[in-house]
Short mmCIF file of C-alpha atoms in Angstrom, two decimals:
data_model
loop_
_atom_site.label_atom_id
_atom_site.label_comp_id
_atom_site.label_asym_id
_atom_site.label_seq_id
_atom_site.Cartn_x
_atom_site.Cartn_y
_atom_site.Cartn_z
CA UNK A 1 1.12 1.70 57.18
CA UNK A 2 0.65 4.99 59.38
CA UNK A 3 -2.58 6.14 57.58
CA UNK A 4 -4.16 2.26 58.15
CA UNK A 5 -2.80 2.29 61.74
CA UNK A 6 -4.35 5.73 62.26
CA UNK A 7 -7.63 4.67 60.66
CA UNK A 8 -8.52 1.50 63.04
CA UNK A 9 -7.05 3.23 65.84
CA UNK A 10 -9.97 5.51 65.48
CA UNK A 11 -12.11 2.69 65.19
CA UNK A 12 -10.79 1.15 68.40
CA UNK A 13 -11.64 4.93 70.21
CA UNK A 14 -14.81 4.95 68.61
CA UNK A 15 -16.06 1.56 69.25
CA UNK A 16 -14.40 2.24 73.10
CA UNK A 17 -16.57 5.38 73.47
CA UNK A 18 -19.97 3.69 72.37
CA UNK A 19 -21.35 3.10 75.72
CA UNK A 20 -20.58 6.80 77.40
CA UNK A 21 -21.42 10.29 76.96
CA UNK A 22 -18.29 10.67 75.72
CA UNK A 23 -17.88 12.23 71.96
CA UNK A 24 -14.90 11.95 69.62
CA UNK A 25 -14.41 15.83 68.88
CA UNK A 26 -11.22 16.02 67.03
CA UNK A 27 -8.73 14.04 65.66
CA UNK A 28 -5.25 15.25 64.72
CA UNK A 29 -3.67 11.86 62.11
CA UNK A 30 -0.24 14.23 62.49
CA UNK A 31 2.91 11.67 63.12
CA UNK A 32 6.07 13.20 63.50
CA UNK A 33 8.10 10.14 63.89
CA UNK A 34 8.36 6.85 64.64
CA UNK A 35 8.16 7.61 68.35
CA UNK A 36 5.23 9.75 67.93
CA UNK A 37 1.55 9.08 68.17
CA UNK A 38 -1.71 10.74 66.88
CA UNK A 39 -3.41 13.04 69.15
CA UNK A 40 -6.76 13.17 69.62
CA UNK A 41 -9.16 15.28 72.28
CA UNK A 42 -12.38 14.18 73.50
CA UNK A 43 -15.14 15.84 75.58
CA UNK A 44 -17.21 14.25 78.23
CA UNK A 45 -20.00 16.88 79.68
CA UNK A 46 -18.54 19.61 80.96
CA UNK A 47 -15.19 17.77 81.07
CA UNK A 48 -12.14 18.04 79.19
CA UNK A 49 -10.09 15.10 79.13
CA UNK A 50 -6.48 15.60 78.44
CA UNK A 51 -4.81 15.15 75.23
CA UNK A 52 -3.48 11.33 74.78
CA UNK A 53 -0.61 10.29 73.30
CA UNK A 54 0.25 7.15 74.10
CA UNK A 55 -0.37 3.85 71.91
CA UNK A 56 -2.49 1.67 73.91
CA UNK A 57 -0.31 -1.67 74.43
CA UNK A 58 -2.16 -4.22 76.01
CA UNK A 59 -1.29 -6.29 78.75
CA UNK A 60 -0.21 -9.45 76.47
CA UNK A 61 -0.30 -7.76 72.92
CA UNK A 62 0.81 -4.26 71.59
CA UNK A 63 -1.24 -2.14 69.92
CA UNK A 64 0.04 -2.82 66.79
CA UNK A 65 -0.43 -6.24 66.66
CA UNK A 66 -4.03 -6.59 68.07
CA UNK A 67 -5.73 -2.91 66.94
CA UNK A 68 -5.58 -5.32 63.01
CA UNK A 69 -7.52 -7.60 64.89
CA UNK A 70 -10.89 -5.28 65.70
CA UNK A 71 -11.29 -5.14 61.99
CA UNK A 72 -12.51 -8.90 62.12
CA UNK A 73 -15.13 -8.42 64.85
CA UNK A 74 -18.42 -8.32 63.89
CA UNK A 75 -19.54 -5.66 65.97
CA UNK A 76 -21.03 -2.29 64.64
CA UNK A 77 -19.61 1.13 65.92
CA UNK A 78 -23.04 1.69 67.72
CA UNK A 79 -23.20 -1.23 69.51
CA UNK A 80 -24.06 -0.60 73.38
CA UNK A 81 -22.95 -3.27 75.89
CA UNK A 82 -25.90 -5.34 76.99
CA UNK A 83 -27.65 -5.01 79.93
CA UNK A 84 -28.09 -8.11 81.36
CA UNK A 85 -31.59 -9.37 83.20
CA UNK A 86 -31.13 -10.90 86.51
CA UNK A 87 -32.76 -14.15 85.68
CA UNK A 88 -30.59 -15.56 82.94
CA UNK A 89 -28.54 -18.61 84.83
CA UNK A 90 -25.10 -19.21 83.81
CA UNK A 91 -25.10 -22.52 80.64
CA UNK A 92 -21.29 -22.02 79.00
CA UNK A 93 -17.91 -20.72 80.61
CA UNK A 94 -15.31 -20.61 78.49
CA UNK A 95 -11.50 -20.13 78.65
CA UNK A 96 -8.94 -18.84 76.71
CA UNK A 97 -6.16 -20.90 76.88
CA UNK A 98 -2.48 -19.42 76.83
CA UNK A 99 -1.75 -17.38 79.50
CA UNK A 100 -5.18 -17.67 80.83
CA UNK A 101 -5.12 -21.38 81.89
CA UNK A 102 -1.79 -21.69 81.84
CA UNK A 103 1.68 -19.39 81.32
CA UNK A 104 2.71 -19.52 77.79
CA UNK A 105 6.18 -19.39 77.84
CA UNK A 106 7.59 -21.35 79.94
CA UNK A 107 5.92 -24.47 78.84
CA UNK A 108 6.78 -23.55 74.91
CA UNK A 109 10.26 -23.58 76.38
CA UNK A 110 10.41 -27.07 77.36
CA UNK A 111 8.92 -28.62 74.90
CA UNK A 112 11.43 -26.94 72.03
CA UNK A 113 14.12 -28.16 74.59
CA UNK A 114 12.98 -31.97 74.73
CA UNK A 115 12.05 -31.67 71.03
CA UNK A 116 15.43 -30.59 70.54
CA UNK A 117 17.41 -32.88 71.98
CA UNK A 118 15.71 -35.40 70.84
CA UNK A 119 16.93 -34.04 67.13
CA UNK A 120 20.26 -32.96 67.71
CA UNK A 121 21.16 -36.63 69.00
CA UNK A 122 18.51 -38.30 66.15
CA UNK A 123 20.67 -36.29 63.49
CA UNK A 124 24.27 -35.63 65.31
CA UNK A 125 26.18 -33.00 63.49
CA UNK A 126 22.87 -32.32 60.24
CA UNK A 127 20.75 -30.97 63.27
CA UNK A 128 20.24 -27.01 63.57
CA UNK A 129 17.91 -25.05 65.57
CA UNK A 130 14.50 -25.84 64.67
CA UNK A 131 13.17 -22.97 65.35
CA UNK A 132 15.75 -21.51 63.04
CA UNK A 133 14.24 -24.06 60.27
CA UNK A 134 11.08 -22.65 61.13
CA UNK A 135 11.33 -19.04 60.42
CA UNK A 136 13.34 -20.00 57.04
CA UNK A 137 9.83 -21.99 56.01
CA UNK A 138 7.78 -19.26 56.74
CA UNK A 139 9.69 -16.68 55.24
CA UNK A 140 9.82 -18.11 52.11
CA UNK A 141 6.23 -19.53 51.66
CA UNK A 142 4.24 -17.77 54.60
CA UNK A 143 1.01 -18.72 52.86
CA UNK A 144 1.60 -22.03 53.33
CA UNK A 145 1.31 -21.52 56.82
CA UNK A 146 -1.75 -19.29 57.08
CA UNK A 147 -5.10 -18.97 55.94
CA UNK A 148 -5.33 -16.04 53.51
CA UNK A 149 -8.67 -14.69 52.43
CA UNK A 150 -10.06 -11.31 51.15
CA UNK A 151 -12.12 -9.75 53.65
CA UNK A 152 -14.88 -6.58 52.21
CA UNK A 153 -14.58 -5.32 56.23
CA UNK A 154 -10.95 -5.25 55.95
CA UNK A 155 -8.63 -3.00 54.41
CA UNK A 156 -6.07 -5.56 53.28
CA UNK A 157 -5.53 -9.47 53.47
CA UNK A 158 -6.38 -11.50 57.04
CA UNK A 159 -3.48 -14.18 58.37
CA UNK A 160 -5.57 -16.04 60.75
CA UNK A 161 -4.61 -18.52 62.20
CA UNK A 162 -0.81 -19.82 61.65
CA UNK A 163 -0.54 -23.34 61.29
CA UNK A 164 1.38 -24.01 64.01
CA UNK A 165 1.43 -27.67 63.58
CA UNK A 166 2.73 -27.82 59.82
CA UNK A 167 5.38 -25.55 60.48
CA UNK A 168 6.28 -27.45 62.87
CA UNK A 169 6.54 -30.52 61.38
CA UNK A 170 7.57 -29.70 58.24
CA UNK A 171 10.88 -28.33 59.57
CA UNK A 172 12.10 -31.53 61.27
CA UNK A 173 11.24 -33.32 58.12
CA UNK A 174 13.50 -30.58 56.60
CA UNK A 175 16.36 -31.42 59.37
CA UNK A 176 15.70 -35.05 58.57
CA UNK A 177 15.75 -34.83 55.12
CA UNK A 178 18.70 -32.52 55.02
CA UNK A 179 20.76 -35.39 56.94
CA UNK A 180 20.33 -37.86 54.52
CA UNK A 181 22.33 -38.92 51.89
CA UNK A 182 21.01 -36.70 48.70
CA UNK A 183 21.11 -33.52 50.65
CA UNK A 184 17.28 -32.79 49.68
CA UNK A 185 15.67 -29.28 49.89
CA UNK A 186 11.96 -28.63 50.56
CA UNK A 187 11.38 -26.91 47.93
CA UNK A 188 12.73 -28.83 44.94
CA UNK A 189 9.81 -31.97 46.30
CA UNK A 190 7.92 -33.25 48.84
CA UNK A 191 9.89 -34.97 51.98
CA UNK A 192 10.40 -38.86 51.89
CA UNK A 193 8.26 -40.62 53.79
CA UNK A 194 11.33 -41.70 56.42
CA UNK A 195 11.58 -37.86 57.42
CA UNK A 196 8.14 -37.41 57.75
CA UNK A 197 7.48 -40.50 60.05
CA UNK A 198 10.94 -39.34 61.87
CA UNK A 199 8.59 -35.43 62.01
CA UNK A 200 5.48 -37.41 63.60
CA UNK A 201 7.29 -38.68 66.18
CA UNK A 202 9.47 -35.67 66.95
CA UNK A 203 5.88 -34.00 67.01
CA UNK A 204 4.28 -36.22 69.47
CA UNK A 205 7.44 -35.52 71.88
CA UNK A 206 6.74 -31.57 71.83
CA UNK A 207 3.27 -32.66 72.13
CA UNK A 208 3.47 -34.58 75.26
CA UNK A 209 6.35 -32.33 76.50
CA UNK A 210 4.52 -29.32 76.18
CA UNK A 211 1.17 -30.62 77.91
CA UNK A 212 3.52 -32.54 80.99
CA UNK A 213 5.22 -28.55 81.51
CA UNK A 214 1.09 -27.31 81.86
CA UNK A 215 1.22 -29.01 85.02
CA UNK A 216 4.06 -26.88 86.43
CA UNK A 217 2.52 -23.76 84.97
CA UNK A 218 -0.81 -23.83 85.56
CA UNK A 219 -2.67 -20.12 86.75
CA UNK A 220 -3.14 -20.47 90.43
CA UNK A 221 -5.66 -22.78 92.32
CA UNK A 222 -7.31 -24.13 88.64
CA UNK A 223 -7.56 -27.41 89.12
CA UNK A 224 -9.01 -26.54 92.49
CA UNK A 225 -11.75 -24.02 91.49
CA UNK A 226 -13.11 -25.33 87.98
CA UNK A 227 -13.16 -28.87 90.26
CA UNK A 228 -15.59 -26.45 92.69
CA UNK A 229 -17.38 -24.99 89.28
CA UNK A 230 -17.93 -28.40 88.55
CA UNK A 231 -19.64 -29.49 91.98
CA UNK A 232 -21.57 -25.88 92.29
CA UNK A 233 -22.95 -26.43 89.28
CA UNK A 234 -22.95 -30.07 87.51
CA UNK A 235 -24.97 -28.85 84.52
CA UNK A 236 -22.65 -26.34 83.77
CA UNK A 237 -20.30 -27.04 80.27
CA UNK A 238 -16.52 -25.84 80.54
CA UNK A 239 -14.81 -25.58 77.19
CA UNK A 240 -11.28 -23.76 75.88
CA UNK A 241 -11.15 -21.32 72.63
CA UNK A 242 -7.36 -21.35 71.53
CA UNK A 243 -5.88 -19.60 68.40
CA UNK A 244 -3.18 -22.04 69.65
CA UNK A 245 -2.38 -26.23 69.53
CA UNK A 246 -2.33 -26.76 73.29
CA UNK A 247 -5.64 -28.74 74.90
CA UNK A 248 -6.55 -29.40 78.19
CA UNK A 249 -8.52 -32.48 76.79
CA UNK A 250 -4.23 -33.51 76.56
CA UNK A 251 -3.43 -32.02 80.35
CA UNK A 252 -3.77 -34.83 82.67
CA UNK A 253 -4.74 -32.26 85.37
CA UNK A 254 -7.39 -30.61 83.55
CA UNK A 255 -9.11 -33.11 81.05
CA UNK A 256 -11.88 -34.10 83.18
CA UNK A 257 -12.82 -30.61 83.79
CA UNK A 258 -13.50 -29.63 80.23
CA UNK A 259 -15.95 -30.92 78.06
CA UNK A 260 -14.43 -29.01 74.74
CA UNK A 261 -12.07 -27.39 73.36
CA UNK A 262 -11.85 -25.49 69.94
CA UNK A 263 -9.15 -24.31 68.21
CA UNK A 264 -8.01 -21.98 65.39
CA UNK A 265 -6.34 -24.48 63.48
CA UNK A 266 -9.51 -26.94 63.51
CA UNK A 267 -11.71 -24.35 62.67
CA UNK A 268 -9.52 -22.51 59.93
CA UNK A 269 -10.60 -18.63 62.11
CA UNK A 270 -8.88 -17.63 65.32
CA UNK A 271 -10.15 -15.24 67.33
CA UNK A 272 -11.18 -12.44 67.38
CA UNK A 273 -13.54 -13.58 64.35
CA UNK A 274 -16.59 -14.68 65.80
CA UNK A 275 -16.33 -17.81 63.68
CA UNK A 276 -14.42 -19.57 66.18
CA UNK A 277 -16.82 -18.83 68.79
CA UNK A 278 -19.64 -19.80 66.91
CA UNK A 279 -17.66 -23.36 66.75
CA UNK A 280 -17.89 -23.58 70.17
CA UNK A 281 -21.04 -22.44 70.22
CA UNK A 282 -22.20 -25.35 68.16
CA UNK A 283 -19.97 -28.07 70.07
CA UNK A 284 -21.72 -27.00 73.04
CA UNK A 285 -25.27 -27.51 71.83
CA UNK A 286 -24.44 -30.75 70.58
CA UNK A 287 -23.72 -31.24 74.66
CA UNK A 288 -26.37 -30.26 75.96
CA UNK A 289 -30.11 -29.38 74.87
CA UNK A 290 -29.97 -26.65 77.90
CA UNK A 291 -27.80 -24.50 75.63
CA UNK A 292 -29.65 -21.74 73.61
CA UNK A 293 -29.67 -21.50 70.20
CA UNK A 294 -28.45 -17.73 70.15
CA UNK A 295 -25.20 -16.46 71.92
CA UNK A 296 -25.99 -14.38 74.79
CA UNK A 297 -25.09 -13.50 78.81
CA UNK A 298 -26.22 -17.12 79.34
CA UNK A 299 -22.32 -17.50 78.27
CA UNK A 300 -19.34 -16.23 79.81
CA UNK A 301 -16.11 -16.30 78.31
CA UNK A 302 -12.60 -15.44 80.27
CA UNK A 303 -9.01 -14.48 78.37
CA UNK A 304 -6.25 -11.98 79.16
CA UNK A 305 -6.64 -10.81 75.52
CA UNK A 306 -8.58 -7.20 75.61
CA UNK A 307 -9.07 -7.14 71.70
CA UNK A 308 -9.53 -11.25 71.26
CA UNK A 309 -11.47 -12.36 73.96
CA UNK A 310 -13.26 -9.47 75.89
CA UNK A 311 -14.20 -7.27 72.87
CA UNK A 312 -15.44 -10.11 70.74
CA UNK A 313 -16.71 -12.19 73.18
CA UNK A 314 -18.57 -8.83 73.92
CA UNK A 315 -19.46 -8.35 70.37
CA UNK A 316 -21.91 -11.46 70.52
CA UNK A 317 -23.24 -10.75 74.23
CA UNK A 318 -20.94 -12.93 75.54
CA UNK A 319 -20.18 -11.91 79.52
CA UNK A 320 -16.95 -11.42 79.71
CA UNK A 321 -13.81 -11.92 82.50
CA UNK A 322 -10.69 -10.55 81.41
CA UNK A 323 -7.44 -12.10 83.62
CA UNK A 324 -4.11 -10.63 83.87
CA UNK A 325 -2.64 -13.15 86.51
CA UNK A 326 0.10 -13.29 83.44
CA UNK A 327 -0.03 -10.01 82.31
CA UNK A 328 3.88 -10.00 83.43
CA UNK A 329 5.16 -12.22 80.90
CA UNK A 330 6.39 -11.21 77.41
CA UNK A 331 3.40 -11.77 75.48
CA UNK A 332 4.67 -14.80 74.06
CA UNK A 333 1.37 -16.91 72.26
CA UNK A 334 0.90 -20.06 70.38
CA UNK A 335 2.87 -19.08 67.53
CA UNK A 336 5.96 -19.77 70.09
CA UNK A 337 7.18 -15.92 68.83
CA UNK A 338 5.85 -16.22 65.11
CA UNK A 339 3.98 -12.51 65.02
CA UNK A 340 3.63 -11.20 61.50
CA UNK A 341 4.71 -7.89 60.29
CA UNK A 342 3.29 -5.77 57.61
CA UNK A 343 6.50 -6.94 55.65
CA UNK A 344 4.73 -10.76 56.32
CA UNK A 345 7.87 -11.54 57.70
CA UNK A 346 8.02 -13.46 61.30
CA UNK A 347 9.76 -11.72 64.38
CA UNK A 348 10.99 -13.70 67.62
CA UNK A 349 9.02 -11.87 69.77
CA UNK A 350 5.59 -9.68 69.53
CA UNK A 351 6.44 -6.26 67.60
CA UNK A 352 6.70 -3.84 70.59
CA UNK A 353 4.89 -0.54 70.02
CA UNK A 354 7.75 1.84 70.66
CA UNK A 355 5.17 5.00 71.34
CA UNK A 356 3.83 5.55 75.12
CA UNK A 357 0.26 3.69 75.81
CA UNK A 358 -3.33 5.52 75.89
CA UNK A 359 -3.67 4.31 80.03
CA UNK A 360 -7.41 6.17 79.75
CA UNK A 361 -8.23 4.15 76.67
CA UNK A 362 -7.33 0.95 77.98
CA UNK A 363 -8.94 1.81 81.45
CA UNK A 364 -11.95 3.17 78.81
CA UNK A 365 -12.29 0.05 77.36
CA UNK A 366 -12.33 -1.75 80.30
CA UNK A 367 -15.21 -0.04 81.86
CA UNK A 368 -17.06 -0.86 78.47
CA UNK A 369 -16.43 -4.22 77.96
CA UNK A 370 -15.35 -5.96 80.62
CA UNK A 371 -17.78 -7.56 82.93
CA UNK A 372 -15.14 -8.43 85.62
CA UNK A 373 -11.54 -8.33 86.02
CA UNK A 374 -9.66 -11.05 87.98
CA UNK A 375 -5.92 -11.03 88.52
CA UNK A 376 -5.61 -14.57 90.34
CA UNK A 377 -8.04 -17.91 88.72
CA UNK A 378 -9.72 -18.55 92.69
CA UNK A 379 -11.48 -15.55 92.10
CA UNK A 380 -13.14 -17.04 88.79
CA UNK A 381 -15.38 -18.93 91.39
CA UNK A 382 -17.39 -15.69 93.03
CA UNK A 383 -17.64 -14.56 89.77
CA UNK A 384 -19.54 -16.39 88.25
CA UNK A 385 -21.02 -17.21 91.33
CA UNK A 386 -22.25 -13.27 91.08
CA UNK A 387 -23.24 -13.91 87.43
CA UNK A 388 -25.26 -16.93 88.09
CA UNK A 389 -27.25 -15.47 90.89
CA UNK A 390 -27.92 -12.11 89.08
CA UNK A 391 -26.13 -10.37 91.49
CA UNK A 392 -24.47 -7.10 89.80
#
């Protein structure tokens, strides 16, 4: 695992370093320990920087869960960021979703609470955790529950996206199934159709429980400035790119703000493959005849992701605003905790990265590939406000 970690690490320094002076002179793959880190030294001029020997974490995702990710973004090491003309009008913004548009956790939280209680007094003493249920399913057949496919670019197999929804699902028809009178077990056959009816509508409720806690969670003043977006600039399309299940076409707030919204799940790719964005991509052309035909700065796409949504978005010319108005909470996505380890095996929470962060790469990579930086949504507005007029 150390050599493969080592190896797209470099790739992440490399690929950060494309747009500078600055040179990749040495690079030491020595690791002591667990709580050690490669070393590397780079040169820039005349200038020494330091030696560096902390694992970049990200502000949402460690290192070691989102460096795997680069692999799947079609973006060559020599790839420059794009310099962008002054006359090319602003056609697509689009949004990452979970902590982006709204906090993650909190509304994850609710809905397993509703959902919950709705099962524990649906099945009295034959309810458990589902969450518990969950895990057990994915543990023992994880590739039921995400796409597998052999990659040339990648070193090993890619588990993008999780299925979210079937895993879901399939463990309340478990609960359900369990409760009934030949104790049944999901492997031996297929649920009876009473627990998978009793599933659907135990679904539905974490559904609609999850999208009535958006409300209380949304990122500051959003309703307020895509509504201002909206009236600024009525041709303008406004769509959400999710590796999650969550809409805002389902968020009574926010549904007649967006005109799209793509997810991992529907498309079978979540980011950072460019698949996804060529989805949306697609969905908006068939909106509007004003939308190019090739991705470019006439797009701009916002996330709190570095690796998902700024470094592929800026892999197909995408402009790109990376948020950390959430950047406090745990890093908790989608998956509701579900993070895969090289062992495939599902943890509660993302892997933390026990080695000290590379500050200068992340800062590196942020002067490379991010177009702006916003830590509250109102400032989304002069943004792209700046972008549209050509201002710099």
């Amino acid at each position: 695992m150390v050599a493969g970690f080592t190896a797209t690490f470099m790739r992440l320094l490399l690929l950060a370093s494309t747009t500078s002076s600055i040179t990749t002179t040495a690079f030491s793959t020595s690791v002591l320990s667990r709580h050690s880190s490669p070393f590397f030294h780079l040169s820039k001029t005349s200038r020494d920087v330091r030696p560096l020997c902390r694992s970049f974490t990200h502000h949402t995702t460690t290192l070691r869960s989102s460096i795997d990710d680069l692999d799947f973004i079609s973006m060559d090491a020599t790839t420059t960021t794009p310099t962008f003309t002054t006359s090319i009008p602003i056609k697509l913004l689009t949004f990452d979703l979970d902590d982006t548009i709204w906090s993650t956790s909190p509304t994850i939280k609710a809905a397993n609470k509703v959902t919950q209680s709705h099962v524990d007094k649906q099945l009295g003493d034959a309810s458990k955790p589902i969450w518990e249920v969950m895990k057990g399913l994915f543990k023992a057949n994880p590739t039921d529950y995400y796409k597998v496919r052999d990659d040339d670019e990648t070193s090993g197999l890619s588990r993008e996206p999780v299925y979210l929804t079937k895993l879901r699902s399939d463990a309340v028809a478990k609960l359900h199934a369990s409760s009934l009178p030949n104790a049944y077990t999901m492997s031996s056959s297929p649920p009876p159709p009473e627990s998978i009816e009793f599933a659907a509508q135990a679904f539905k409720i974490w559904t609609d429980a999850r999208h009535d806690s958006i409300e209380s969670h949304l990122a500051s003043n959003v309703v307020e400035t895509l509504t201002n977006l909206k009236q600024k600039y009525p041709d303008l399309l406004i769509g959400g790119i999710t590796n999650g299940n969550g809409s805002p076409k389902s968020t009574k707030s926010l549904s007649h703000l967006f005109d799209f919204n793509v997810s991992a799940e529907d498309v079978g790719y979540g980011k950072p493959y460019p698949e996804i964005y060529h989805q949306a991509h697609t969905t908006a052309m068939s909106l509007s005849v004003d939308v190019p035909p090739s991705t470019g700065p006439w797009w701009v796409h916002v996330g709190d992701d570095m690796i998902k949504d700024v470094v592929a978005s800026k892999g197909l010319e995408i402009r790109t605003i990376y948020t950390t108005e959430f950047k406090e909470n745990d890093g908790m996505d989608e998956a509701v905790g579900i993070h895969i380890t090289d062992e495939g095996k599902p943890t509660s929470r993302v892997v933390q990265d026990e080695d000290d962060g590379l500050d200068y790469l992340e800062k590196k990579i942020q002067d490379d590939f991010v177009d702006a930086h916003v830590s509250n949504f109102k400032q989304i507005f002069d943004v792209v406000n700046s972008f549209h007029s050509g201002q710099p």
